[in-house]
Amino acid sequence: MLWTRYAAIGDSFTEGVGDPYEAGAAGGGWRGWADRAAAELAARSNGSGPHGAAANGSGSPGFGYANLAIRGRLLDRIVDEQLPAALDLKPDLVSVSGGGNDLLRPGLDIDALAARMDEAVAAIRATGADAVLFTGVDPVGSPVIRRTRGRVAVFNEHLRSIAARRGAFVVDQWSMDVLRDWRCWSVDRLHMSPEGHRRVALAMLEALGVPGAGDWREPALAPLPELGRGAQRLANARWARGYLAPWIGRRLRGRSSGDTVTAKRPTLAPIE
């Protein structure tokens, strides 16, 4: 397959939070797996995709990439706001990842959440574009978020069913054991580190059948040293004060980390 118009929608995972560009590169800001995957797809594109020569929206041949994801977004806002804007760009490939923030909230109706994702994928496929979905990561190693493990597993089954029914691609993060290693996560334990984003980008390219992009399983990570119970309690307490408490505070105030954030790449443009 050759894609020349790629649009990514979602929350902080797709925005790339946790994976900063080097100072002065690409205007700064967050990179992330979607930017990394787009760069690889762009390198393989010859500008002759199914939507014509002006593939990047600029009137000249090439690869166009848009990223409309905004941190903190719930799935409803992703589907209601980002999806129509993405489809207006006439992409031939759309990645949609959402629901993670919803799964952290009490009283969630998982079936209703899955129905919204199905609605999004159906809309993408109806345009003739390919769709890519992402299962949730297994949170078994997280001292707090692992309480949502059952919810994540059920939603993952919905996602696999949607993908099979709609003919979408799936990046199965649940089966990526390497993502259980804390070196793939930022210090906030909520967003991936550059290494985590790098491996997810490779997993997406593998799911798409892109050859020779690299193996997300490599290099294998050496085992981390074991921490004593006291050291674990101290680390967890520091994390709770520094990251969990502010997150809970925003939820109680009805605020989101993305309230003042706009999409970093709202239109299709070449990627360097």
Coordinates of C-alpha atoms in Angstrom, one line a residue:
M1 CA 0.0 0.0 0.0
L2 CA 1.1 3.6 -0.7
W3 CA -0.4 6.3 1.4
T4 CA 0.2 10.0 0.7
R5 CA -2.4 11.8 2.9
Y6 CA -2.2 10.8 6.6
A7 CA -4.3 12.3 9.3
A8 CA -3.9 11.4 13.0
I9 CA -6.6 12.1 15.6
G10 CA -6.7 11.4 19.3
D11 CA -5.4 12.6 22.7
S12 CA -2.0 13.1 24.3
F13 CA -0.8 9.7 23.0
T14 CA -1.2 10.8 19.4
E15 CA -0.1 14.4 20.1
G16 CA 3.2 12.9 21.2
V17 CA 3.4 14.1 24.8
G18 CA 6.5 12.7 26.4
D19 CA 8.6 12.7 23.2
P20 CA 10.1 16.2 22.7
Y21 CA 11.8 17.3 19.6
E22 CA 15.3 18.4 20.0
A23 CA 15.7 22.1 20.6
G24 CA 15.3 24.0 17.4
A25 CA 14.0 21.0 15.5
A26 CA 10.7 21.2 13.6
G27 CA 9.7 24.2 15.6
G28 CA 10.0 22.4 18.9
G29 CA 7.1 20.8 20.7
W30 CA 6.1 17.2 20.9
R31 CA 7.1 14.6 18.4
G32 CA 5.6 11.2 19.2
W33 CA 4.9 7.9 17.4
A34 CA 2.6 9.5 14.8
D35 CA 5.3 12.0 13.6
R36 CA 7.8 9.2 13.6
A37 CA 5.6 6.9 11.5
A38 CA 4.6 9.7 9.2
A39 CA 8.3 10.5 8.5
E40 CA 8.9 6.9 7.5
L41 CA 5.8 6.8 5.3
A42 CA 6.9 10.1 3.7
A43 CA 10.3 8.7 2.9
R44 CA 8.6 5.8 1.0
S45 CA 6.1 7.9 -0.8
N46 CA 6.5 8.9 -4.5
G47 CA 3.5 11.3 -4.5
S48 CA 1.3 9.1 -6.7
G49 CA -1.4 8.1 -4.2
P50 CA -5.0 7.4 -5.0
H51 CA -6.0 11.0 -4.4
G52 CA -3.8 12.4 -7.2
A53 CA -0.5 14.2 -7.5
A54 CA -1.2 17.1 -5.1
A55 CA -1.0 14.7 -2.2
N56 CA 0.2 17.1 0.4
G57 CA -2.4 19.6 -0.2
S58 CA 0.1 22.2 -1.4
G59 CA -0.4 21.7 -5.2
S60 CA 2.8 19.7 -5.5
P61 CA 3.5 16.0 -5.4
G62 CA 4.6 14.5 -2.1
F63 CA 3.4 13.2 1.3
G64 CA 1.0 15.2 3.5
Y65 CA 0.6 14.7 7.2
A66 CA -1.8 16.3 9.7
N67 CA -2.0 15.7 13.4
L68 CA -5.2 17.1 15.1
A69 CA -4.8 15.3 18.4
I70 CA -5.1 17.3 21.7
R71 CA -4.1 16.1 25.1
G72 CA -6.8 15.3 27.6
R73 CA -9.5 14.8 25.0
L74 CA -12.3 12.3 25.7
L75 CA -13.5 10.1 22.8
D76 CA -16.7 12.1 22.3
R77 CA -14.8 15.3 21.5
I78 CA -12.3 13.4 19.3
V79 CA -15.2 12.0 17.2
D80 CA -17.3 15.2 17.2
E81 CA -14.5 17.7 16.6
Q82 CA -11.3 16.1 15.2
L83 CA -12.8 13.5 13.0
P84 CA -14.8 15.8 10.7
A85 CA -11.8 18.2 10.4
A86 CA -9.6 15.2 9.5
L87 CA -12.0 13.9 6.9
D88 CA -12.3 17.3 5.3
L89 CA -8.6 16.9 4.4
K90 CA -9.5 13.8 2.3
P91 CA -6.9 11.5 3.8
D92 CA -6.2 8.0 2.5
L93 CA -5.0 6.9 6.0
V94 CA -6.4 7.9 9.4
S95 CA -5.1 6.8 12.8
V96 CA -7.6 7.1 15.6
S97 CA -6.8 6.5 19.2
G98 CA -9.1 7.5 22.1
G99 CA -10.9 6.2 25.1
G100 CA -8.0 6.0 27.4
N101 CA -9.0 9.1 29.3
D102 CA -12.6 7.9 29.4
L103 CA -11.6 4.6 30.9
L104 CA -10.1 6.4 33.9
R105 CA -13.5 7.8 34.9
P106 CA -16.0 6.1 37.1
G107 CA -19.4 5.1 35.8
L108 CA -18.2 4.6 32.3
D109 CA -20.4 2.7 29.8
I110 CA -17.8 0.7 27.9
D111 CA -20.4 -0.5 25.3
A112 CA -21.3 3.1 24.5
L113 CA -17.7 4.1 24.3
A114 CA -17.1 1.3 21.8
A115 CA -20.2 2.4 19.8
R116 CA -18.6 5.8 19.4
M117 CA -15.4 4.3 18.2
D118 CA -17.3 2.1 15.7
E119 CA -19.0 5.2 14.5
A120 CA -15.7 6.9 13.9
V121 CA -14.2 3.9 12.0
A122 CA -17.3 3.5 9.9
A123 CA -17.1 7.2 8.8
I124 CA -13.4 6.8 7.9
R125 CA -13.9 3.6 5.9
A126 CA -16.9 5.1 4.1
T127 CA -14.6 7.6 2.5
G128 CA -12.3 4.8 1.2
A129 CA -9.5 5.7 3.6
D130 CA -7.7 3.1 5.7
A131 CA -8.1 3.3 9.5
V132 CA -5.6 2.3 12.2
L133 CA -6.7 1.6 15.8
F134 CA -4.7 1.0 18.9
T135 CA -5.5 -1.3 21.8
G136 CA -4.7 0.0 25.3
V137 CA -1.4 -1.0 27.0
D138 CA -1.7 -3.6 29.8
P139 CA -1.5 -1.5 33.0
V140 CA -0.6 -4.4 35.2
G141 CA 2.6 -2.7 36.5
S142 CA 1.0 0.6 37.5
P143 CA 0.2 0.9 41.2
V144 CA -3.0 2.9 40.5
I145 CA -4.0 2.6 36.8
R146 CA -3.9 -1.2 37.0
R147 CA -7.3 -0.9 38.7
T148 CA -8.7 -0.2 35.2
R149 CA -7.1 -3.3 33.7
G150 CA -10.4 -5.1 33.3
R151 CA -12.0 -2.1 31.6
V152 CA -9.0 -1.8 29.2
A153 CA -9.2 -5.5 28.4
V154 CA -12.9 -5.3 27.6
F155 CA -12.5 -2.2 25.4
N156 CA -9.6 -3.8 23.6
E157 CA -11.9 -6.7 22.6
H158 CA -14.4 -4.2 21.3
L159 CA -11.6 -2.5 19.3
R160 CA -10.5 -5.8 17.7
S161 CA -14.1 -6.6 16.8
I162 CA -14.6 -3.2 15.2
A163 CA -11.4 -3.6 13.2
A164 CA -12.4 -7.0 12.0
R165 CA -15.9 -5.8 11.0
R166 CA -14.8 -2.6 9.4
G167 CA -11.6 -3.8 7.8
A168 CA -9.2 -1.6 9.9
F169 CA -5.7 -2.1 11.0
V170 CA -4.9 -2.7 14.7
V171 CA -1.7 -2.0 16.7
D172 CA -2.0 -4.4 19.6
Q173 CA -0.2 -2.6 22.4
W174 CA -1.6 -5.0 25.0
S175 CA 0.7 -7.7 23.5
M176 CA 3.8 -5.5 23.4
D177 CA 5.5 -6.7 26.6
V178 CA 8.2 -4.1 26.2
L179 CA 5.7 -1.4 27.0
R180 CA 5.5 -2.8 30.5
D181 CA 9.0 -1.5 31.1
W182 CA 9.1 1.9 32.8
R183 CA 11.9 3.0 30.5
C184 CA 9.2 3.3 27.8
W185 CA 7.3 5.8 30.0
S186 CA 7.9 9.3 31.2
V187 CA 8.3 10.1 34.8
D188 CA 4.6 10.9 35.1
R189 CA 3.8 7.3 34.3
L190 CA 0.9 8.5 32.1
H191 CA 2.8 9.3 28.8
M192 CA 5.3 7.4 26.9
S193 CA 9.0 8.3 26.7
P194 CA 10.8 8.8 23.4
E195 CA 11.7 5.1 23.5
G196 CA 8.0 4.1 24.0
H197 CA 6.9 6.3 21.1
R198 CA 9.7 4.9 18.9
R199 CA 8.5 1.4 19.5
V200 CA 4.8 2.2 18.9
A201 CA 5.7 3.9 15.6
L202 CA 7.5 0.7 14.5
A203 CA 4.6 -1.4 15.6
M204 CA 2.2 0.8 13.5
L205 CA 4.4 0.4 10.5
E206 CA 4.5 -3.4 11.1
A207 CA 0.7 -3.5 11.3
L208 CA 0.4 -1.6 8.0
G209 CA 2.8 -4.1 6.4
V210 CA 5.5 -1.5 5.7
P211 CA 8.7 -3.6 5.2
G212 CA 12.1 -2.8 6.5
A213 CA 11.1 0.0 9.0
G214 CA 12.6 -1.8 12.0
D215 CA 11.5 -4.2 14.7
W216 CA 9.7 -2.7 17.8
R217 CA 11.0 -5.7 19.8
E218 CA 14.6 -4.6 19.4
P219 CA 16.9 -3.8 21.1
A220 CA 15.8 -6.0 24.0
L221 CA 15.9 -4.1 27.3
A222 CA 18.0 -5.5 30.1
P223 CA 16.1 -6.3 33.3
L224 CA 15.7 -3.4 35.7
P225 CA 17.2 -3.7 39.1
E226 CA 14.7 -4.7 41.8
L227 CA 13.6 -2.0 44.2
G228 CA 13.0 -2.8 47.8
R229 CA 9.5 -2.3 49.3
G230 CA 10.6 0.9 51.0
A231 CA 12.1 2.4 47.8
Q232 CA 8.9 1.4 45.9
R233 CA 6.7 3.1 48.4
L234 CA 8.8 6.2 48.4
A235 CA 8.8 6.4 44.5
N236 CA 5.0 5.8 44.4
A237 CA 4.4 8.5 47.0
R238 CA 6.5 11.0 45.1
W239 CA 4.7 10.2 41.9
A240 CA 1.3 10.5 43.6
R241 CA 2.2 14.0 45.0
G242 CA 3.8 15.2 41.8
Y243 CA 1.5 13.8 39.1
L244 CA -1.5 11.9 40.4
A245 CA -2.7 14.6 42.8
P246 CA -2.6 17.4 40.1
W247 CA -4.4 15.1 37.7
I248 CA -7.2 14.4 40.2
G249 CA -7.4 18.1 41.0
R250 CA -8.0 19.0 37.4
R251 CA -10.7 16.3 37.2
L252 CA -12.5 17.7 40.3
R253 CA -12.4 21.2 38.8
G254 CA -13.7 20.0 35.4
R255 CA -10.4 21.1 33.8
S256 CA -8.2 19.4 31.2
S257 CA -4.5 19.7 30.4
G258 CA -5.7 20.4 26.8
D259 CA -8.0 23.3 27.6
T260 CA -5.7 25.9 26.0
V261 CA -4.0 23.6 23.5
T262 CA -4.6 23.6 19.8
A263 CA -3.7 21.0 17.2
K264 CA 0.0 21.0 16.3
R265 CA -0.6 20.1 12.6
P266 CA -4.2 21.1 11.7
T267 CA -3.6 20.8 7.9
L268 CA -1.9 18.4 5.6
A269 CA 1.7 19.5 5.1
P270 CA 5.0 17.8 4.2
I271 CA 7.0 16.4 7.1
E272 CA 10.7 16.9 7.5

